[in-house]
Amino acid sequence: MTEQSDGRPDDSSPLEAQVREAEEALAKLSASDPDLAATLTRLLAVVASEAARTSRFARALGKALTPPDPQTAPRPAERPRRSRRAPGVIDPFAVFAETGETGLRSRLGELDLEQLRDIISEHGMDHDRLAMKWKDPHRVIDRIVERVESRTAKGAAFRGRPEQPAPRHEEAAGRAVDEPAV
């Protein structure tokens, strides 16, 4: 073996080069944060010795550290809805926010049954799988309005009522003292 200028053998294997790089990185880290360098060194020693001792752990570690193949990667939990229907011609939530229930009913009344079904499909409003079968446009409009109102009001209990702000703690306590017991 030939010696390099720093006293180490001249190893040309990629693994040994990576070990030297890790050693140098830990030495640099040790200069600025010796506790962290010592912790990382102990961690790497435990993981490496366990992987050498247990083939099952080595396989699991290799699998966890290998980047996933895009073709075999798990799909996200919520996939976008695929529909063969056209997108809705209006956004019922925007119309409801601007004009309220009567304005939404008016705009939906201008659409034909297929356009109403497009809106139901796009916004996932057919939770019981019945609305797409209905033949009466007024029934479909009722479903859309009901779902829009429901989703718009969702969480309102946590937002408070804008027209009636909740009384502050001091005001509520003062009212309780002032009011006679019945």
XYZ file of C-alpha atoms in Angstrom:
182
model
C 0.000 0.000 0.000
C 1.123 3.490 -0.694
C 0.840 6.145 1.974
C -0.755 9.505 1.322
C 0.692 12.690 2.748
C -1.671 12.569 5.758
C -0.501 9.089 6.816
C -3.529 7.144 5.601
C -3.399 4.305 3.114
C -4.359 5.161 -0.460
C -7.759 3.485 -0.726
C -9.617 3.985 -3.935
C -12.930 2.337 -3.045
C -15.942 4.658 -3.076
C -17.089 3.441 0.350
C -13.775 4.260 1.974
C -13.808 7.684 0.332
C -17.291 8.305 1.755
C -16.149 7.172 5.205
C -13.237 9.639 5.012
C -15.638 12.431 3.955
C -17.942 11.635 6.890
C -14.973 11.582 9.253
C -13.800 14.979 7.991
C -17.318 16.427 8.292
C -17.601 15.174 11.878
C -14.183 16.645 12.668
C -15.285 20.045 11.314
C -18.539 19.831 13.284
C -16.580 18.883 16.397
C -14.736 22.187 16.222
C -17.979 24.192 16.371
C -20.308 21.846 18.316
C -18.507 18.949 20.026
C -21.663 17.623 21.731
C -23.539 17.290 18.464
C -20.557 15.678 16.772
C -20.266 13.135 19.605
C -24.000 12.388 19.464
C -23.920 11.856 15.690
C -20.875 9.634 16.012
C -22.588 7.435 18.638
C -25.756 7.291 16.523
C -23.893 6.235 13.388
C -21.904 3.634 15.344
C -25.073 2.074 16.806
C -26.901 2.042 13.469
C -23.918 0.580 11.593
C -23.260 -2.135 14.198
C -26.945 -3.123 14.289
C -27.107 -3.257 10.485
C -24.005 -5.468 10.462
C -25.492 -7.728 13.142
C -29.081 -8.006 11.803
C -29.727 -8.527 8.107
C -33.423 -7.692 8.530
C -32.518 -4.293 10.018
C -29.994 -3.719 7.221
C -32.648 -4.401 4.571
C -35.198 -2.169 6.295
C -32.626 0.602 6.662
C -31.618 0.300 3.014
C -35.246 0.434 1.937
C -35.950 3.479 4.117
C -32.919 5.354 2.818
C -33.444 4.537 -0.862
C -35.367 7.272 -2.701
C -38.730 5.981 -3.938
C -39.161 5.165 -7.580
C -41.703 7.636 -9.020
C -43.568 4.795 -10.733
C -43.915 2.699 -7.566
C -44.199 5.532 -5.048
C -47.347 5.426 -2.930
C -50.077 7.752 -4.062
C -51.180 10.602 -1.848
C -54.079 9.842 0.472
C -56.416 12.234 -1.290
C -56.404 11.900 -5.032
C -58.044 14.516 -7.179
C -61.463 13.494 -8.341
C -61.586 12.233 -11.848
C -64.818 12.852 -13.588
C -66.015 12.365 -17.084
C -68.281 15.344 -16.645
C -67.489 18.850 -17.738
C -66.582 21.384 -15.062
C -69.475 23.383 -13.662
C -70.371 26.559 -15.533
C -70.583 28.545 -12.276
C -68.948 28.323 -8.879
C -71.897 27.985 -6.501
C -69.807 29.001 -3.485
C -68.760 32.288 -5.092
C -72.321 33.042 -6.203
C -73.624 32.238 -2.703
C -71.001 34.496 -1.105
C -71.948 37.383 -3.413
C -75.731 37.080 -3.661
C -76.898 34.689 -0.938
C -79.362 31.843 -1.267
C -81.871 33.646 -3.486
C -79.191 34.762 -5.920
C -77.742 31.251 -6.051
C -81.172 29.719 -6.676
C -81.795 32.271 -9.415
C -78.495 31.510 -11.173
C -78.982 27.752 -10.829
C -82.527 28.083 -12.225
C -81.026 29.356 -15.491
C -79.062 26.115 -16.000
C -80.264 22.856 -17.509
C -80.204 19.526 -15.663
C -76.855 18.395 -17.124
C -75.167 21.658 -16.135
C -76.524 21.229 -12.599
C -75.178 17.681 -12.524
C -71.781 19.017 -13.655
C -71.734 21.297 -10.599
C -72.713 18.438 -8.292
C -70.000 16.236 -9.737
C -67.290 18.898 -9.660
C -67.896 19.793 -6.017
C -68.609 16.270 -4.721
C -72.153 17.044 -3.614
C -73.592 13.590 -4.328
C -72.655 11.998 -0.999
C -75.510 9.481 -1.119
C -75.149 8.806 -4.864
C -78.731 9.812 -5.576
C -78.591 13.359 -6.932
C -77.063 12.331 -10.260
C -80.102 10.130 -10.898
C -82.728 12.755 -10.169
C -84.753 14.047 -13.113
C -86.266 17.100 -11.403
C -83.985 20.163 -11.727
C -85.583 21.801 -8.665
C -84.577 18.818 -6.542
C -80.986 19.061 -7.833
C -80.963 22.814 -7.144
C -82.150 22.114 -3.591
C -79.236 19.686 -3.129
C -76.694 22.210 -4.419
C -78.045 25.003 -2.212
C -78.169 22.692 0.822
C -74.562 21.543 0.343
C -73.277 25.070 -0.323
C -74.988 26.400 2.809
C -73.736 23.466 4.852
C -70.126 23.781 3.724
C -70.151 27.559 4.046
C -71.480 27.363 7.611
C -69.046 24.621 8.612
C -66.860 25.899 11.432
C -69.035 28.949 12.077
C -69.276 28.013 15.747
C -65.561 28.684 16.054
C -65.621 31.921 14.086
C -68.289 33.628 16.183
C -71.184 35.660 14.907
C -70.150 38.863 13.162
C -73.471 40.600 13.832
C -73.365 39.792 17.562
C -69.843 39.852 18.951
C -69.405 37.610 21.965
C -69.379 39.577 25.243
C -66.032 39.944 26.895
C -65.471 38.082 30.122
C -65.767 41.223 32.250
C -69.048 42.256 30.585
C -70.579 38.817 31.047
C -69.533 38.748 34.699
C -70.924 42.268 35.241
C -74.266 41.321 33.702
C -74.575 38.272 35.941
C -74.049 40.414 39.042
C -76.467 43.129 37.931
C -79.333 40.809 36.970
C -81.615 39.710 39.816
C -82.099 35.997 40.437
C -85.445 34.652 39.327
